XYZ file of C-alpha atoms in Angstrom:
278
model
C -15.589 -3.661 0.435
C -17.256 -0.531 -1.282
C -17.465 1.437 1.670
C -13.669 0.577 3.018
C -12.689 0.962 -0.841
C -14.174 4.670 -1.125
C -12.653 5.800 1.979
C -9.519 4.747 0.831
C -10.068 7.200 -1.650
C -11.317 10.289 0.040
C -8.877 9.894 2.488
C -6.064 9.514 -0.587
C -7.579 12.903 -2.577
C -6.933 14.932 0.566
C -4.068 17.753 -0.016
C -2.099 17.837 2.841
C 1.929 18.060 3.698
C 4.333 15.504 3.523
C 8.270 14.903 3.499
C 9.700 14.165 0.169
C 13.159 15.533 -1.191
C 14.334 16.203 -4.663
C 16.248 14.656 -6.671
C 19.956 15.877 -7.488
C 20.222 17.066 -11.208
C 23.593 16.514 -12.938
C 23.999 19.626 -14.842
C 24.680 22.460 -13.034
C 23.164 24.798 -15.515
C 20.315 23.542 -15.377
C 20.144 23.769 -11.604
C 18.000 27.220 -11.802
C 15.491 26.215 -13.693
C 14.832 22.928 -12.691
C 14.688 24.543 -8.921
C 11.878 27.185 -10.394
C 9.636 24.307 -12.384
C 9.716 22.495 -9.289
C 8.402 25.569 -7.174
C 5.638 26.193 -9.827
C 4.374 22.503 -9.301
C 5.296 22.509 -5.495
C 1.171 21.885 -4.691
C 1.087 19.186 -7.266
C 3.966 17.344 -5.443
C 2.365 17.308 -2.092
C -1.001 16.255 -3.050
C 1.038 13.756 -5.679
C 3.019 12.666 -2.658
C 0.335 12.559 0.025
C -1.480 10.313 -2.607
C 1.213 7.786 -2.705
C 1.547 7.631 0.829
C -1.966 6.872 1.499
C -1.274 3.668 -0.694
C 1.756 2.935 1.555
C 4.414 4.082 -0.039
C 6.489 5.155 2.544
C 7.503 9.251 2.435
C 10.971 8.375 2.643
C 11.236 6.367 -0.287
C 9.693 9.217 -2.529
C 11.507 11.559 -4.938
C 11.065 13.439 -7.482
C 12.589 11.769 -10.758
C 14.876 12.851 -13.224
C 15.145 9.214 -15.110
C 13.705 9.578 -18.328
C 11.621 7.171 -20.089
C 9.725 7.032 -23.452
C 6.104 5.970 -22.395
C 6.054 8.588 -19.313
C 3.092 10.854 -19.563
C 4.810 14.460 -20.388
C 1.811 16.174 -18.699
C 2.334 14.375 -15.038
C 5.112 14.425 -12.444
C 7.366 11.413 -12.725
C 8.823 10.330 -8.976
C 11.270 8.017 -8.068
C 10.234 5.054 -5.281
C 13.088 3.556 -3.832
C 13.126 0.135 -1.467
C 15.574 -0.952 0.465
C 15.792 -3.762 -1.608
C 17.597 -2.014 -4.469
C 14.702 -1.482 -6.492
C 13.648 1.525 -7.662
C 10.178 2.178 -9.360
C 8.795 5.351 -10.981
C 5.530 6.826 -11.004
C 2.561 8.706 -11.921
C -0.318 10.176 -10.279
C -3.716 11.366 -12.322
C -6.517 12.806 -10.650
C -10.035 11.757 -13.087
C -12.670 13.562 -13.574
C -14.814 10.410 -12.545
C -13.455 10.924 -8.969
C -10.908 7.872 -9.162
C -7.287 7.837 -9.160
C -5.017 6.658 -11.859
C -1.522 5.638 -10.874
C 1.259 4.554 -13.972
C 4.164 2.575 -12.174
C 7.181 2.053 -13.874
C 9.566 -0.748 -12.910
C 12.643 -1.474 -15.666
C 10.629 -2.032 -18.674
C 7.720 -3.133 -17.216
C 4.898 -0.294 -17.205
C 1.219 -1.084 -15.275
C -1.433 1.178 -14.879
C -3.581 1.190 -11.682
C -7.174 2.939 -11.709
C -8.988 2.974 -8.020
C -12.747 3.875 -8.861
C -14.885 5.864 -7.000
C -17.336 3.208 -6.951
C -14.280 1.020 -4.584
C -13.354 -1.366 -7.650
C -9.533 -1.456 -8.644
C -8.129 -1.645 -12.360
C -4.871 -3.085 -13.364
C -3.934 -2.522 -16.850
C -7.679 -2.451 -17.620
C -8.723 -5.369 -16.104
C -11.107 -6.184 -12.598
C -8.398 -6.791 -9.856
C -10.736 -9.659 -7.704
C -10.320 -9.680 -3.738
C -11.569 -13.441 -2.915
C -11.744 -14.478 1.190
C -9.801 -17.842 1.395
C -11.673 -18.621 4.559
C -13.618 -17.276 7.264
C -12.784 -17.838 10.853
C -14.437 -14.609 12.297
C -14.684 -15.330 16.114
C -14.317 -11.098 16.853
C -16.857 -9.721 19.156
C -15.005 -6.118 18.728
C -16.797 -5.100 15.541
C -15.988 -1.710 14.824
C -18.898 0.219 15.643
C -20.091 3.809 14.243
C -17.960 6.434 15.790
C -14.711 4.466 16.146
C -11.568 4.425 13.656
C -8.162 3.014 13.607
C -4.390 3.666 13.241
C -1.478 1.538 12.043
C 2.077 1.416 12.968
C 5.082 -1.556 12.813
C 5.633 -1.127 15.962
C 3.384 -1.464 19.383
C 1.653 1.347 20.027
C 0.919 -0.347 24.196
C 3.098 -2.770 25.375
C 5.337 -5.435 23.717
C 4.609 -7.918 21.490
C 4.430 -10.500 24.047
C 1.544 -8.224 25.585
C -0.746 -9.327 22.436
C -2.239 -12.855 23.430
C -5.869 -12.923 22.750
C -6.782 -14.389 19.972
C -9.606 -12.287 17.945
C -9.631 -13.678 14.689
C -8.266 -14.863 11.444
C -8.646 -12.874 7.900
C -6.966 -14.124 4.299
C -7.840 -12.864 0.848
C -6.347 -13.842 -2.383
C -5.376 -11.339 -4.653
C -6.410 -11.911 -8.101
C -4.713 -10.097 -10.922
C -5.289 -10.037 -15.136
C -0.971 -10.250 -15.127
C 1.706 -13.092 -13.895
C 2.501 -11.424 -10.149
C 6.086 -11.750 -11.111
C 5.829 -9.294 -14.610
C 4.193 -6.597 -11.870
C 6.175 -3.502 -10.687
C 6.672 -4.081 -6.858
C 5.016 -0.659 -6.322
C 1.758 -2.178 -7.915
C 2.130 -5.162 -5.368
C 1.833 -3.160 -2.683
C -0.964 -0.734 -4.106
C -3.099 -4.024 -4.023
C -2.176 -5.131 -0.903
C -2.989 -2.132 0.877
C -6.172 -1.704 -1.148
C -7.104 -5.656 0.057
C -5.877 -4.901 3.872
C -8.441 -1.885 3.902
C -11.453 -3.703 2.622
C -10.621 -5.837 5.691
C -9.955 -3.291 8.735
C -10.799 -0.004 9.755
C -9.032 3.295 8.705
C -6.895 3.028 5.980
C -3.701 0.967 5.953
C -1.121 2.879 4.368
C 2.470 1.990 6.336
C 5.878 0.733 5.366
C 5.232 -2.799 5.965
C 2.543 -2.956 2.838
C 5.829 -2.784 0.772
C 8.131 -4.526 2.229
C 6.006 -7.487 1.792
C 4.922 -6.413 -1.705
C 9.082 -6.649 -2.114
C 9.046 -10.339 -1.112
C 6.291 -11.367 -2.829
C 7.718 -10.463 -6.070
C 11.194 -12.080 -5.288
C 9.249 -15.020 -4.355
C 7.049 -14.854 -7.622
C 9.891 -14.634 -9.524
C 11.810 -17.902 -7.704
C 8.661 -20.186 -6.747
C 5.710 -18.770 -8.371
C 6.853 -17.869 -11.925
C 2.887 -18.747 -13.134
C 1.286 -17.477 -10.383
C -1.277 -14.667 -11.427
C -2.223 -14.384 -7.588
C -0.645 -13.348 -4.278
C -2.331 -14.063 -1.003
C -1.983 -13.332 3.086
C -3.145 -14.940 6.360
C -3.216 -12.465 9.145
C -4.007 -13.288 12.852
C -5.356 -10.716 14.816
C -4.856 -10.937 18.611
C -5.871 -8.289 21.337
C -4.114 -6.665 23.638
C -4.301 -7.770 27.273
C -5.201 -4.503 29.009
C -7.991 -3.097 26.377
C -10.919 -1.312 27.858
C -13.854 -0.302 26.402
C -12.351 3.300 24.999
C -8.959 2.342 23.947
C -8.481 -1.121 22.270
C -5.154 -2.123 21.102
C -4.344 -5.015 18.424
C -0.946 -7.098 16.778
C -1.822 -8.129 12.907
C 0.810 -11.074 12.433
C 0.649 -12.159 8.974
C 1.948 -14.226 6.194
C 2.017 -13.299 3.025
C 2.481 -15.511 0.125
C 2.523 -15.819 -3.779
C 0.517 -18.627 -4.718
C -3.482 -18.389 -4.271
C -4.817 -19.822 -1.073
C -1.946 -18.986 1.153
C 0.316 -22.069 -0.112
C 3.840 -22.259 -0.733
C 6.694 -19.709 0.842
C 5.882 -16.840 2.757
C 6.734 -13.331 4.283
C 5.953 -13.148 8.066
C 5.326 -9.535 9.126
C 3.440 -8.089 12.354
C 1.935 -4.637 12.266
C -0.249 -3.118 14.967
C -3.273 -1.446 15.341
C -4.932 1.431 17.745
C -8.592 1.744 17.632
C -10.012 4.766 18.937
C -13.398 6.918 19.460
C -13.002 9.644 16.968
C-alpha cells in the first residue's frame, strides 16, 4: 500500500493546469480587487486545484469560495466543492514541509482535517485511517508488471459494457475511520475512498465516480448506519473480451456500502480501466 500510497502523492504535488472558475462576488466594488488577489495567487489555484483533482474531486465541481467561516485558515485558499447532490463543501490545501499533504474540509459545521504522509499513511483529524481487506479472492493472472500503468474513466474506453465478461477477480477493503462516517464531510469520504481504490490498482484513481459514491455513503450513514465508524466496497473486476498482450481493457463494478464488511445497503457503480505500456 506504501508504494501505491506515495504515488498518489507525487502524482498529486505535480503543478499542472486545470479548469476551475471563480466564484461571483456580490459587491461590485469590490470586483477590482478581488479580480487582482486572485491573479496574484493564480499558481496557487492551479496547483491547489490540480491537488484536489488528483483525490477525485471532479474540476467541475471546484470554485473558488467566497463563504466565510471562523475556523478557515486566513493564510490558505478557501474553495467551494459542489455535488450534484446539493451539497456543497469547502476546502483547504497545505503543502508540508514533511512532503505530505494536508487538506481541511469544511461541510456545515462539521470541520475534518486530512494529512496524506509521505511515508503512504493517511490522517483524519489526527488519527491512523486503517485500510483492512475483507477477503481475498485474487484469481488475476494480469498482474501489473514493471513498465505498465493505468487510466480510469466512467465510461468504456473499448466496447460496451456487455463487452466486459471475464471474470478477473474480486477486491473489498473496509475503511476504518477515528469518527462516526455520518459526522464526516462528504469530500473526506471520497478522499478515503480514492486513497483505498489506489492502494488496490494501478495509476491513481482520481474520477467523478469516487464522489458520487462518497455522496451515498454518507446519506446512507446518516439513514442506516448512524454508528457506523466504517464504510466499505466490493468491486468485481472483469476483462475485456478482445485484450491482447499490449492493450488490456477492464469494467470495475462495485458496491459500496456503510457498514464494515460490505453488509447492509449499497451504491452500485461501474468504472473502467485502460492499462497500457508507458
Amino acid at each position: 500500500m506504501k508504494k501505491t500510497m506515495s504515488a498518489l502523492l507525487c502524482l498529486a504535488l505535480l503543478v499542472a493546469g486545470a479548469e476551475f472558475t471563480f466564484a461571483n462576488t456580490n459587491n461590485a466594488n469590490d470586483i477590482d480587487n478581488y479580480i487582482r488577489f486572485h491573479e496574484s495567487k493564480k499558481e496557487q489555484v492551479v496547483d491547489d486545484v490540480q491537488i484536489l483533482t488528483n483525490v477525485g474531486v471532479p474540476s467541475s465541481a471546484i470554485t473558488v469560495s467566497n463563504v466565510n467561516r471562523d475556523d478557515f485558515r486566513n493564510d490558505l485558499m478557501k474553495y467551494d466543492l459542489s455535488y450534484d447532490n446539493g451539497i456543497v463543501d469547502q476546502a483547504q490545501v497545505e503543502r508540508l514541509a514533511s512532503g505530505g499533504i494536508r487538506f481541511d474540509f469544511y461541510e456545515n459545521d462539521i470541520h475534518d482535517i486530512v494529512i496524506l504522509k509521505s511515508d503512504g499513511s493517511v490522517l483524519l483529524n489526527g488519527e491512523m485511517v486503517v485500510f483492512e481487506d475483507v477477503e481475498k479472492n485474487v484469481v488475476d493472472s494480469n498482474i501489473t508488471p514493471n513498465g505498465r500503468t493505468s487510466v480510469y474513466s466512467k465510461s468504456p474506453q473499448r466496447g460496451r459494457s456487455s463487452d466486459y465478461t471475464k471474470h478477473v477477480k474480486t477486491y473489498s477493503k473496509n475503511v476504518r475511520t477515528s469518527s462516526l462516517v455520518k459526522d464526516l464531510t462528504t469530500t473526506t469520504i471520497g478522499t478515503l475512498l480514492a486513497a483505498a481504490l489506489t492502494s488496490s490498482l494501478p495509476g491513481t484513481v482520481a474520477l467523478g465516480v469516487v464522489f458520487t459514491a462518497a455522496t451515498h455513503i454518507k446519506s446512507t450513514a446518516e439513514v442506516y448506519a448512524p454508528k457506523s465508524s466504517y464504510f466499505s466496497y466490493s468491486i468485481k473486476k472483469y476483462a475485456y473480451k478482445k485484450n491482447n498482450t499490449i492493450d488490456k481493457y477492464y469494467k470495475h463494478k462495485g458496491r459500496y456500502y456503510a457498514k464494515k464488511n460490505c453488509v447492509g445497503h449499497y451504491y452500485t457503480s461501474n468504472f473502467y480501466e485502460y492499462n497500457y505500456i508507458q
